[in-house]
C-alpha cells in the first residue's frame, strides 16, 4: 500500500475487484456514483447497504431495518463492515452476501461508505480476497456550500456540516485516488479514467482545501443575518 499515489489503479487492472467511494457531506458523491453505475451497468453495481436510519426519499438505495434487525444481522456475521455514523447516530453496514451476489454476476461492487468502513474493508481485504481501490470525491467549497443550501437545511446545520468537512478532509490522504466534482459529466468521466488506471489522479492540496473551507465558514458567519446569496 503506497500512501499518496494512484499507481495502485494501474497495477490492479486485473486484480481490482471492489471499489470504495467516500467524500464529505455535500460533495455530490451519490449523484456521481449513480450516474457512473448507470453508464457502466454491465461492469459495475452499487452494493446496497443496510441502515437503521429512516428513509428520506423514495429512491434511496438502502435496505432499511430496525435496530433489532441490524443487531441480529450483526450477530449472524452478515456484515463485511459496519459503522455508527456520527452525523445521524445511526448504524450502517455492507452485507457480505450483497458483495458476493454482485461478484457472482461477474460485476465489480461499488461501495459508497465512510472512512471507517473503508478501513475495515481494507484490513480484511487479504482474508476476503478483495483488492479494493478507494476513491475520495472532493468538490470546491463553493459547490459544497451550494449543494448543502439546496437541501434546504438551516444555516446552523450547514455550518456544522462544513465544520465536519474540515475535520474529515484530514483523512483524504489515505485514499488511493481523487475525483474533483467540478461538474457532473467531468466527474463521471474522471471516475472512469481513474478506475481503469488510464489517468493518474490529481492529489488535491489538502491544506489549501481546508483553508478554503475555513474561509467559507467565516464568510457565512460574518454575513449571516444580512442575507446570503448562493
Ligand atoms: P446518509 O445517511 O447521508 O445516507 O449516509 C451517511 C454516511 O454513511 C455517508 O458518509 C455514507 O457514505 C455512509 N454509508 C452509507 N452506507 C454505508 C455502509 O454500509 N457502511 C458505512 N461504513 N458507511 C455507509
mmCIF file of N, CA, C and O in Angstrom, residues 117-217:
data_model
loop_
_atom_site.group_PDB
_atom_site.id
_atom_site.type_symbol
_atom_site.label_atom_id
_atom_site.label_comp_id
_atom_site.label_asym_id
_atom_site.label_seq_id
_atom_site.Cartn_x
_atom_site.Cartn_y
_atom_site.Cartn_z
ATOM 1 N N UNK A 117 -15.680 2.524 7.384
ATOM 2 C CA UNK A 117 -15.989 1.328 6.605
ATOM 3 C C UNK A 117 -14.835 0.972 5.686
ATOM 4 O O UNK A 117 -14.458 -0.196 5.561
ATOM 5 N N UNK A 118 -14.279 1.971 5.064
ATOM 6 C CA UNK A 118 -13.134 1.769 4.158
ATOM 7 C C UNK A 118 -11.986 1.075 4.896
ATOM 8 O O UNK A 118 -11.391 0.120 4.392
ATOM 9 N N UNK A 119 -11.698 1.531 6.103
ATOM 10 C CA UNK A 119 -10.586 0.943 6.866
ATOM 11 C C UNK A 119 -10.856 -0.523 7.191
ATOM 12 O O UNK A 119 -9.955 -1.353 7.123
ATOM 13 N N UNK A 120 -12.114 -0.844 7.534
ATOM 14 C CA UNK A 120 -12.451 -2.238 7.851
ATOM 15 C C UNK A 120 -12.327 -3.130 6.625
ATOM 16 O O UNK A 120 -11.820 -4.245 6.707
ATOM 17 N N UNK A 121 -12.804 -2.622 5.484
ATOM 18 C CA UNK A 121 -12.709 -3.394 4.238
ATOM 19 C C UNK A 121 -11.246 -3.646 3.903
ATOM 20 O O UNK A 121 -10.852 -4.761 3.557
ATOM 21 N N UNK A 122 -10.434 -2.610 4.047
ATOM 22 C CA UNK A 122 -9.019 -2.756 3.711
ATOM 23 C C UNK A 122 -8.303 -3.726 4.637
ATOM 24 O O UNK A 122 -7.467 -4.506 4.199
ATOM 25 N N UNK A 123 -8.651 -3.688 5.929
ATOM 26 C CA UNK A 123 -7.915 -4.571 6.836
ATOM 27 C C UNK A 123 -8.339 -6.026 6.695
ATOM 28 O O UNK A 123 -7.598 -6.926 7.094
ATOM 29 N N UNK A 124 -9.514 -6.268 6.105
ATOM 30 C CA UNK A 124 -9.921 -7.671 5.894
ATOM 31 C C UNK A 124 -9.766 -8.082 4.435
ATOM 32 O O UNK A 124 -10.210 -9.142 4.027
ATOM 33 N N UNK A 125 -9.125 -7.217 3.648
ATOM 34 C CA UNK A 125 -9.069 -7.445 2.197
ATOM 35 C C UNK A 125 -8.385 -8.758 1.819
ATOM 36 O O UNK A 125 -8.912 -9.522 1.013
ATOM 37 N N UNK A 126 -7.225 -9.033 2.420
ATOM 38 C CA UNK A 126 -6.481 -10.225 2.033
ATOM 39 C C UNK A 126 -7.258 -11.487 2.361
ATOM 40 O O UNK A 126 -7.389 -12.391 1.554
ATOM 41 N N UNK A 127 -7.803 -11.483 3.563
ATOM 42 C CA UNK A 127 -8.554 -12.631 4.029
ATOM 43 C C UNK A 127 -9.797 -12.875 3.159
ATOM 44 O O UNK A 127 -10.219 -14.000 2.945
ATOM 45 N N UNK A 128 -10.365 -11.810 2.624
ATOM 46 C CA UNK A 128 -11.557 -11.946 1.780
ATOM 47 C C UNK A 128 -11.242 -11.981 0.288
ATOM 48 O O UNK A 128 -12.140 -11.956 -0.534
ATOM 49 N N UNK A 129 -9.962 -11.997 -0.041
ATOM 50 C CA UNK A 129 -9.525 -11.978 -1.434
ATOM 51 C C UNK A 129 -10.027 -10.760 -2.191
ATOM 52 O O UNK A 129 -10.331 -10.830 -3.368
ATOM 53 N N UNK A 130 -10.148 -9.654 -1.483
ATOM 54 C CA UNK A 130 -10.503 -8.419 -2.159
ATOM 55 C C UNK A 130 -9.243 -7.681 -2.535
ATOM 56 O O UNK A 130 -8.210 -7.833 -1.905
ATOM 57 N N UNK A 131 -9.405 -6.857 -3.526
ATOM 58 C CA UNK A 131 -8.323 -5.970 -3.890
ATOM 59 C C UNK A 131 -8.940 -4.585 -4.074
ATOM 60 O O UNK A 131 -9.184 -4.156 -5.190
ATOM 61 N N UNK A 132 -9.264 -3.924 -2.946
ATOM 62 C CA UNK A 132 -10.042 -2.692 -3.080
ATOM 63 C C UNK A 132 -9.234 -1.507 -3.594
ATOM 64 O O UNK A 132 -8.032 -1.414 -3.362
ATOM 65 N N UNK A 133 -9.934 -0.647 -4.292
ATOM 66 C CA UNK A 133 -9.340 0.626 -4.695
ATOM 67 C C UNK A 133 -10.270 1.701 -4.116
ATOM 68 O O UNK A 133 -11.489 1.573 -4.187
ATOM 69 N N UNK A 134 -9.671 2.702 -3.486
ATOM 70 C CA UNK A 134 -10.504 3.703 -2.808
ATOM 71 C C UNK A 134 -10.427 5.052 -3.503
ATOM 72 O O UNK A 134 -9.365 5.496 -3.922
ATOM 73 N N UNK A 135 -11.595 5.667 -3.632
ATOM 74 C CA UNK A 135 -11.698 6.961 -4.303
ATOM 75 C C UNK A 135 -12.306 7.972 -3.339
ATOM 76 O O UNK A 135 -13.324 7.690 -2.708
ATOM 77 N N UNK A 136 -11.669 9.118 -3.233
ATOM 78 C CA UNK A 136 -12.219 10.191 -2.416
ATOM 79 C C UNK A 136 -12.734 11.274 -3.354
ATOM 80 O O UNK A 136 -11.998 11.767 -4.208
ATOM 81 N N UNK A 137 -14.004 11.611 -3.207
ATOM 82 C CA UNK A 137 -14.566 12.665 -4.055
ATOM 83 C C UNK A 137 -14.495 13.996 -3.316
ATOM 84 O O UNK A 137 -14.882 14.086 -2.147
ATOM 85 N N UNK A 138 -13.958 14.987 -3.985
ATOM 86 C CA UNK A 138 -13.889 16.332 -3.404
ATOM 87 C C UNK A 138 -14.689 17.278 -4.304
ATOM 88 O O UNK A 138 -15.043 16.918 -5.430
ATOM 89 N N UNK A 139 -14.967 18.455 -3.797
ATOM 90 C CA UNK A 139 -15.628 19.481 -4.603
ATOM 91 C C UNK A 139 -15.155 20.832 -4.105
ATOM 92 O O UNK A 139 -14.823 20.963 -2.923
ATOM 93 N N UNK A 140 -15.126 21.835 -4.970
ATOM 94 C CA UNK A 140 -14.751 23.160 -4.494
ATOM 95 C C UNK A 140 -15.698 23.574 -3.374
ATOM 96 O O UNK A 140 -16.905 23.285 -3.458
ATOM 97 N N UNK A 141 -15.197 24.221 -2.308
ATOM 98 C CA UNK A 141 -16.049 24.590 -1.182
ATOM 99 C C UNK A 141 -17.326 25.322 -1.596
ATOM 100 O O UNK A 141 -18.390 25.083 -1.013
ATOM 101 N N UNK A 142 -17.239 26.165 -2.623
ATOM 102 C CA UNK A 142 -18.436 26.891 -3.072
ATOM 103 C C UNK A 142 -19.509 25.916 -3.566
ATOM 104 O O UNK A 142 -20.706 26.128 -3.354
ATOM 105 N N UNK A 143 -19.072 24.831 -4.208
ATOM 106 C CA UNK A 143 -20.005 23.809 -4.700
ATOM 107 C C UNK A 143 -20.639 23.058 -3.529
ATOM 108 O O UNK A 143 -21.853 22.814 -3.513
ATOM 109 N N UNK A 144 -19.807 22.702 -2.556
ATOM 110 C CA UNK A 144 -20.307 22.002 -1.363
ATOM 111 C C UNK A 144 -21.376 22.866 -0.697
ATOM 112 O O UNK A 144 -22.471 22.401 -0.358
ATOM 113 N N UNK A 145 -21.071 24.145 -0.562
ATOM 114 C CA UNK A 145 -21.985 25.091 0.071
ATOM 115 C C UNK A 145 -23.306 25.176 -0.699
ATOM 116 O O UNK A 145 -24.380 25.093 -0.118
ATOM 117 N N UNK A 146 -23.203 25.302 -2.017
ATOM 118 C CA UNK A 146 -24.393 25.416 -2.864
ATOM 119 C C UNK A 146 -25.257 24.158 -2.728
ATOM 120 O O UNK A 146 -26.471 24.222 -2.601
ATOM 121 N N UNK A 147 -24.608 22.993 -2.708
ATOM 122 C CA UNK A 147 -25.350 21.739 -2.605
ATOM 123 C C UNK A 147 -26.017 21.587 -1.241
ATOM 124 O O UNK A 147 -27.138 21.110 -1.141
ATOM 125 N N UNK A 148 -25.308 21.994 -0.195
ATOM 126 C CA UNK A 148 -25.898 21.911 1.147
ATOM 127 C C UNK A 148 -27.077 22.872 1.273
ATOM 128 O O UNK A 148 -28.099 22.548 1.865
ATOM 129 N N UNK A 149 -26.924 24.057 0.666
ATOM 130 C CA UNK A 149 -28.013 25.050 0.670
ATOM 131 C C UNK A 149 -29.251 24.502 -0.029
ATOM 132 O O UNK A 149 -30.373 24.713 0.416
ATOM 133 N N UNK A 150 -29.019 23.790 -1.138
ATOM 134 C CA UNK A 150 -30.119 23.270 -1.945
ATOM 135 C C UNK A 150 -30.949 22.245 -1.177
ATOM 136 O O UNK A 150 -32.093 21.983 -1.513
ATOM 137 N N UNK A 151 -30.360 21.648 -0.130
ATOM 138 C CA UNK A 151 -31.112 20.671 0.678
ATOM 139 C C UNK A 151 -32.100 21.360 1.603
ATOM 140 O O UNK A 151 -32.880 20.700 2.282
ATOM 141 N N UNK A 152 -32.014 22.672 1.664
ATOM 142 C CA UNK A 152 -32.965 23.449 2.449
ATOM 143 C C UNK A 152 -32.784 23.332 3.955
ATOM 144 O O UNK A 152 -33.721 23.517 4.717
ATOM 145 N N UNK A 153 -31.565 23.010 4.366
ATOM 146 C CA UNK A 153 -31.330 22.891 5.805
ATOM 147 C C UNK A 153 -31.035 24.247 6.432
ATOM 148 O O UNK A 153 -30.580 25.160 5.758
ATOM 149 N N UNK A 154 -31.266 24.392 7.742
ATOM 150 C CA UNK A 154 -30.952 25.662 8.397
ATOM 151 C C UNK A 154 -29.457 25.977 8.318
ATOM 152 O O UNK A 154 -28.633 25.054 8.283
ATOM 153 N N UNK A 155 -29.140 27.250 8.290
ATOM 154 C CA UNK A 155 -27.756 27.689 8.163
ATOM 155 C C UNK A 155 -26.848 27.076 9.236
ATOM 156 O O UNK A 155 -25.703 26.742 8.991
ATOM 157 N N UNK A 156 -27.412 26.898 10.430
ATOM 158 C CA UNK A 156 -26.647 26.323 11.546
ATOM 159 C C UNK A 156 -26.130 24.919 11.178
ATOM 160 O O UNK A 156 -24.982 24.581 11.433
ATOM 161 N N UNK A 157 -27.023 24.117 10.568
ATOM 162 C CA UNK A 157 -26.638 22.758 10.173
ATOM 163 C C UNK A 157 -25.597 22.769 9.057
ATOM 164 O O UNK A 157 -24.707 21.924 9.024
ATOM 165 N N UNK A 158 -25.759 23.739 8.156
ATOM 166 C CA UNK A 158 -24.818 23.825 7.041
ATOM 167 C C UNK A 158 -23.421 24.143 7.567
ATOM 168 O O UNK A 158 -22.445 23.503 7.181
ATOM 169 N N UNK A 159 -23.370 25.082 8.494
ATOM 170 C CA UNK A 159 -22.077 25.442 9.091
ATOM 171 C C UNK A 159 -21.496 24.225 9.818
ATOM 172 O O UNK A 159 -20.309 23.926 9.714
ATOM 173 N N UNK A 160 -22.364 23.470 10.512
ATOM 174 C CA UNK A 160 -21.920 22.270 11.214
ATOM 175 C C UNK A 160 -21.330 21.231 10.255
ATOM 176 O O UNK A 160 -20.292 20.643 10.512
ATOM 177 N N UNK A 161 -22.012 21.052 9.123
ATOM 178 C CA UNK A 161 -21.520 20.108 8.112
ATOM 179 C C UNK A 161 -20.188 20.575 7.520
ATOM 180 O O UNK A 161 -19.303 19.760 7.273
ATOM 181 N N UNK A 162 -20.084 21.879 7.295
ATOM 182 C CA UNK A 162 -18.825 22.410 6.760
ATOM 183 C C UNK A 162 -17.695 22.222 7.771
ATOM 184 O O UNK A 162 -16.570 21.887 7.409
ATOM 185 N N UNK A 163 -18.019 22.411 9.043
ATOM 186 C CA UNK A 163 -17.012 22.199 10.091
ATOM 187 C C UNK A 163 -16.593 20.734 10.141
ATOM 188 O O UNK A 163 -15.418 20.421 10.324
ATOM 189 N N UNK A 164 -17.584 19.840 9.978
ATOM 190 C CA UNK A 164 -17.280 18.404 9.929
ATOM 191 C C UNK A 164 -16.403 18.104 8.713
ATOM 192 O O UNK A 164 -15.468 17.302 8.793
ATOM 193 N N UNK A 165 -16.704 18.775 7.612
ATOM 194 C CA UNK A 165 -15.901 18.583 6.395
ATOM 195 C C UNK A 165 -14.446 18.977 6.634
ATOM 196 O O UNK A 165 -13.527 18.308 6.155
ATOM 197 N N UNK A 166 -14.229 20.036 7.392
ATOM 198 C CA UNK A 166 -12.857 20.469 7.723
ATOM 199 C C UNK A 166 -12.131 19.345 8.474
ATOM 200 O O UNK A 166 -10.968 19.055 8.209
ATOM 201 N N UNK A 167 -12.846 18.691 9.391
ATOM 202 C CA UNK A 167 -12.258 17.573 10.147
ATOM 203 C C UNK A 167 -12.005 16.383 9.220
ATOM 204 O O UNK A 167 -10.939 15.776 9.239
ATOM 205 N N UNK A 168 -13.046 16.059 8.416
ATOM 206 C CA UNK A 168 -12.990 14.852 7.590
ATOM 207 C C UNK A 168 -11.934 14.921 6.492
ATOM 208 O O UNK A 168 -11.423 13.897 6.061
ATOM 209 N N UNK A 169 -11.642 16.147 6.054
ATOM 210 C CA UNK A 169 -10.709 16.282 4.940
ATOM 211 C C UNK A 169 -9.316 15.772 5.317
ATOM 212 O O UNK A 169 -8.532 15.364 4.466
ATOM 213 N N UNK A 170 -9.042 15.731 6.628
ATOM 214 C CA UNK A 170 -7.747 15.209 7.090
ATOM 215 C C UNK A 170 -7.493 13.771 6.632
ATOM 216 O O UNK A 170 -6.371 13.392 6.368
ATOM 217 N N UNK A 171 -8.565 12.988 6.571
ATOM 218 C CA UNK A 171 -8.401 11.573 6.238
ATOM 219 C C UNK A 171 -8.267 11.338 4.722
ATOM 220 O O UNK A 171 -7.975 10.238 4.299
ATOM 221 N N UNK A 172 -8.486 12.382 3.946
ATOM 222 C CA UNK A 172 -8.426 12.231 2.485
ATOM 223 C C UNK A 172 -7.095 11.642 2.038
ATOM 224 O O UNK A 172 -7.014 10.928 1.038
ATOM 225 N N UNK A 173 -6.062 11.929 2.818
ATOM 226 C CA UNK A 173 -4.715 11.478 2.499
ATOM 227 C C UNK A 173 -4.578 9.970 2.345
ATOM 228 O O UNK A 173 -3.675 9.497 1.684
ATOM 229 N N UNK A 174 -5.460 9.211 2.985
ATOM 230 C CA UNK A 174 -5.303 7.761 2.934
ATOM 231 C C UNK A 174 -6.060 7.081 1.783
ATOM 232 O O UNK A 174 -6.129 5.862 1.732
ATOM 233 N N UNK A 175 -6.607 7.873 0.869
ATOM 234 C CA UNK A 175 -7.293 7.292 -0.294
ATOM 235 C C UNK A 175 -6.325 7.113 -1.463
ATOM 236 O O UNK A 175 -5.324 7.813 -1.565
ATOM 237 N N UNK A 176 -6.644 6.166 -2.336
ATOM 238 C CA UNK A 176 -5.771 5.885 -3.481
ATOM 239 C C UNK A 176 -5.924 6.931 -4.574
ATOM 240 O O UNK A 176 -4.965 7.305 -5.226
ATOM 241 N N UNK A 177 -7.173 7.344 -4.809
ATOM 242 C CA UNK A 177 -7.464 8.218 -5.945
ATOM 243 C C UNK A 177 -8.404 9.344 -5.543
ATOM 244 O O UNK A 177 -9.156 9.220 -4.571
ATOM 245 N N UNK A 178 -8.381 10.388 -6.331
ATOM 246 C CA UNK A 178 -9.250 11.551 -6.085
ATOM 247 C C UNK A 178 -9.997 11.932 -7.344
ATOM 248 O O UNK A 178 -9.453 11.868 -8.439
ATOM 249 N N UNK A 179 -11.254 12.335 -7.140
ATOM 250 C CA UNK A 179 -12.035 12.865 -8.249
ATOM 251 C C UNK A 179 -12.644 14.160 -7.754
ATOM 252 O O UNK A 179 -13.290 14.185 -6.705
ATOM 253 N N UNK A 180 -12.401 15.242 -8.493
ATOM 254 C CA UNK A 180 -12.995 16.507 -8.085
ATOM 255 C C UNK A 180 -14.301 16.733 -8.834
ATOM 256 O O UNK A 180 -14.362 16.613 -10.057
ATOM 257 N N UNK A 181 -15.347 17.052 -8.081
ATOM 258 C CA UNK A 181 -16.659 17.291 -8.679
ATOM 259 C C UNK A 181 -16.805 18.758 -9.087
ATOM 260 O O UNK A 181 -17.423 19.539 -8.377
ATOM 261 N N UNK A 182 -16.221 19.083 -10.239
ATOM 262 C CA UNK A 182 -16.406 20.449 -10.751
ATOM 263 C C UNK A 182 -17.738 20.506 -11.473
ATOM 264 O O UNK A 182 -18.519 21.418 -11.303
ATOM 265 N N UNK A 183 -17.979 19.531 -12.332
ATOM 266 C CA UNK A 183 -19.304 19.341 -12.918
ATOM 267 C C UNK A 183 -19.526 17.847 -13.086
ATOM 268 O O UNK A 183 -18.568 17.075 -13.157
ATOM 269 N N UNK A 184 -20.785 17.444 -13.135
ATOM 270 C CA UNK A 184 -21.148 16.027 -13.098
ATOM 271 C C UNK A 184 -20.505 15.201 -14.219
ATOM 272 O O UNK A 184 -19.895 14.164 -13.961
ATOM 273 N N UNK A 185 -20.647 15.690 -15.454
ATOM 274 C CA UNK A 185 -20.133 14.922 -16.603
ATOM 275 C C UNK A 185 -18.636 14.650 -16.469
ATOM 276 O O UNK A 185 -18.174 13.527 -16.668
ATOM 277 N N UNK A 186 -17.889 15.709 -16.128
ATOM 278 C CA UNK A 186 -16.436 15.573 -15.999
ATOM 279 C C UNK A 186 -16.091 14.622 -14.865
ATOM 280 O O UNK A 186 -15.204 13.770 -15.001
ATOM 281 N N UNK A 187 -16.802 14.752 -13.749
ATOM 282 C CA UNK A 187 -16.512 13.898 -12.593
ATOM 283 C C UNK A 187 -16.740 12.424 -12.936
ATOM 284 O O UNK A 187 -15.941 11.563 -12.557
ATOM 285 N N UNK A 188 -17.815 12.129 -13.663
ATOM 286 C CA UNK A 188 -18.120 10.749 -14.031
ATOM 287 C C UNK A 188 -17.039 10.206 -14.971
ATOM 288 O O UNK A 188 -16.564 9.075 -14.811
ATOM 289 N N UNK A 189 -16.633 11.046 -15.920
ATOM 290 C CA UNK A 189 -15.559 10.664 -16.849
ATOM 291 C C UNK A 189 -14.245 10.421 -16.097
ATOM 292 O O UNK A 189 -13.542 9.448 -16.338
ATOM 293 N N UNK A 190 -13.946 11.315 -15.169
ATOM 294 C CA UNK A 190 -12.710 11.194 -14.384
ATOM 295 C C UNK A 190 -12.733 9.942 -13.520
ATOM 296 O O UNK A 190 -11.723 9.264 -13.365
ATOM 297 N N UNK A 191 -13.898 9.632 -12.965
ATOM 298 C CA UNK A 191 -14.009 8.444 -12.114
ATOM 299 C C UNK A 191 -13.689 7.197 -12.937
ATOM 300 O O UNK A 191 -12.965 6.304 -12.502
ATOM 301 N N UNK A 192 -14.222 7.159 -14.145
ATOM 302 C CA UNK A 192 -13.978 6.030 -15.039
ATOM 303 C C UNK A 192 -12.490 5.924 -15.389
ATOM 304 O O UNK A 192 -11.911 4.837 -15.356
ATOM 305 N N UNK A 193 -11.892 7.050 -15.694
ATOM 306 C CA UNK A 193 -10.475 7.071 -16.091
ATOM 307 C C UNK A 193 -9.578 6.624 -14.940
ATOM 308 O O UNK A 193 -8.645 5.844 -15.118
ATOM 309 N N UNK A 194 -9.895 7.099 -13.759
ATOM 310 C CA UNK A 194 -9.090 6.781 -12.572
ATOM 311 C C UNK A 194 -9.206 5.284 -12.246
ATOM 312 O O UNK A 194 -8.219 4.618 -11.972
ATOM 313 N N UNK A 195 -10.411 4.743 -12.338
ATOM 314 C CA UNK A 195 -10.638 3.327 -12.034
ATOM 315 C C UNK A 195 -9.921 2.428 -13.038
ATOM 316 O O UNK A 195 -9.308 1.428 -12.680
ATOM 317 N N UNK A 196 -9.976 2.811 -14.296
ATOM 318 C CA UNK A 196 -9.349 1.960 -15.309
ATOM 319 C C UNK A 196 -7.845 2.181 -15.365
ATOM 320 O O UNK A 196 -7.149 1.545 -16.138
ATOM 321 N N UNK A 197 -7.341 3.097 -14.529
ATOM 322 C CA UNK A 197 -5.902 3.327 -14.473
ATOM 323 C C UNK A 197 -5.393 4.134 -15.652
ATOM 324 O O UNK A 197 -4.202 4.286 -15.858
ATOM 325 N N UNK A 198 -6.324 4.693 -16.439
ATOM 326 C CA UNK A 198 -5.927 5.451 -17.630
ATOM 327 C C UNK A 198 -5.390 6.822 -17.259
ATOM 328 O O UNK A 198 -4.660 7.434 -18.012
ATOM 329 N N UNK A 199 -5.847 7.305 -16.108
ATOM 330 C CA UNK A 199 -5.375 8.634 -15.754
ATOM 331 C C UNK A 199 -4.861 8.625 -14.327
ATOM 332 O O UNK A 199 -5.458 8.009 -13.441
ATOM 333 N N UNK A 200 -3.737 9.267 -14.121
ATOM 334 C CA UNK A 200 -3.211 9.401 -12.767
ATOM 335 C C UNK A 200 -4.091 10.424 -12.067
ATOM 336 O O UNK A 200 -4.617 11.327 -12.695
ATOM 337 N N UNK A 201 -4.230 10.241 -10.785
ATOM 338 C CA UNK A 201 -5.127 11.123 -10.058
ATOM 339 C C UNK A 201 -4.419 12.414 -9.689
ATOM 340 O O UNK A 201 -3.205 12.432 -9.499
ATOM 341 N N UNK A 202 -5.176 13.492 -9.640
ATOM 342 C CA UNK A 202 -4.596 14.746 -9.165
ATOM 343 C C UNK A 202 -4.868 14.847 -7.673
ATOM 344 O O UNK A 202 -6.000 14.969 -7.241
ATOM 345 N N UNK A 203 -3.805 14.721 -6.897
ATOM 346 C CA UNK A 203 -3.948 14.796 -5.444
ATOM 347 C C UNK A 203 -4.229 16.236 -5.051
ATOM 348 O O UNK A 203 -3.453 17.125 -5.371
ATOM 349 N N UNK A 204 -5.351 16.477 -4.376
ATOM 350 C CA UNK A 204 -5.645 17.871 -4.034
ATOM 351 C C UNK A 204 -4.679 18.391 -2.972
ATOM 352 O O UNK A 204 -4.130 17.609 -2.204
ATOM 353 N N UNK A 205 -4.508 19.694 -2.964
ATOM 354 C CA UNK A 205 -3.716 20.332 -1.923
ATOM 355 C C UNK A 205 -4.625 20.436 -0.696
ATOM 356 O O UNK A 205 -5.483 21.320 -0.613
ATOM 357 N N UNK A 206 -4.472 19.474 0.228
ATOM 358 C CA UNK A 206 -5.410 19.354 1.337
ATOM 359 C C UNK A 206 -5.372 20.576 2.262
ATOM 360 O O UNK A 206 -6.412 21.036 2.724
ATOM 361 N N UNK A 207 -4.190 21.129 2.469
ATOM 362 C CA UNK A 207 -4.097 22.331 3.322
ATOM 363 C C UNK A 207 -4.845 23.502 2.709
ATOM 364 O O UNK A 207 -5.574 24.211 3.397
ATOM 365 N N UNK A 208 -4.671 23.657 1.405
ATOM 366 C CA UNK A 208 -5.338 24.753 0.702
ATOM 367 C C UNK A 208 -6.861 24.545 0.785
ATOM 368 O O UNK A 208 -7.614 25.473 1.069
ATOM 369 N N UNK A 209 -7.263 23.304 0.554
ATOM 370 C CA UNK A 209 -8.677 22.964 0.562
ATOM 371 C C UNK A 209 -9.290 23.244 1.944
ATOM 372 O O UNK A 209 -10.356 23.828 2.060
ATOM 373 N N UNK A 210 -8.561 22.830 2.977
ATOM 374 C CA UNK A 210 -9.035 23.058 4.337
ATOM 375 C C UNK A 210 -9.182 24.562 4.613
ATOM 376 O O UNK A 210 -10.185 25.011 5.155
ATOM 377 N N UNK A 211 -8.185 25.338 4.179
ATOM 378 C CA UNK A 211 -8.241 26.791 4.387
ATOM 379 C C UNK A 211 -9.404 27.434 3.646
ATOM 380 O O UNK A 211 -10.045 28.350 4.157
ATOM 381 N N UNK A 212 -9.686 26.933 2.460
ATOM 382 C CA UNK A 212 -10.819 27.472 1.691
ATOM 383 C C UNK A 212 -12.137 27.202 2.414
ATOM 384 O O UNK A 212 -13.028 28.050 2.441
ATOM 385 N N UNK A 213 -12.234 26.000 2.988
ATOM 386 C CA UNK A 213 -13.450 25.653 3.744
ATOM 387 C C UNK A 213 -13.589 26.564 4.973
ATOM 388 O O UNK A 213 -14.677 27.063 5.268
ATOM 389 N N UNK A 214 -12.475 26.789 5.662
ATOM 390 C CA UNK A 214 -12.494 27.644 6.855
ATOM 391 C C UNK A 214 -12.875 29.080 6.464
ATOM 392 O O UNK A 214 -13.702 29.711 7.133
ATOM 393 N N UNK A 215 -12.306 29.571 5.354
ATOM 394 C CA UNK A 215 -12.657 30.914 4.861
ATOM 395 C C UNK A 215 -14.155 31.008 4.586
ATOM 396 O O UNK A 215 -14.798 31.995 4.938
ATOM 397 N N UNK A 216 -14.673 29.959 3.944
ATOM 398 C CA UNK A 216 -16.097 29.937 3.606
ATOM 399 C C UNK A 216 -16.960 30.005 4.869
ATOM 400 O O UNK A 216 -17.936 30.751 4.928
ATOM 401 N N UNK A 217 -16.565 29.238 5.890
ATOM 402 C CA UNK A 217 -17.311 29.260 7.156
ATOM 403 C C UNK A 217 -17.297 30.669 7.738
ATOM 404 O O UNK A 217 -18.340 31.182 8.180
#
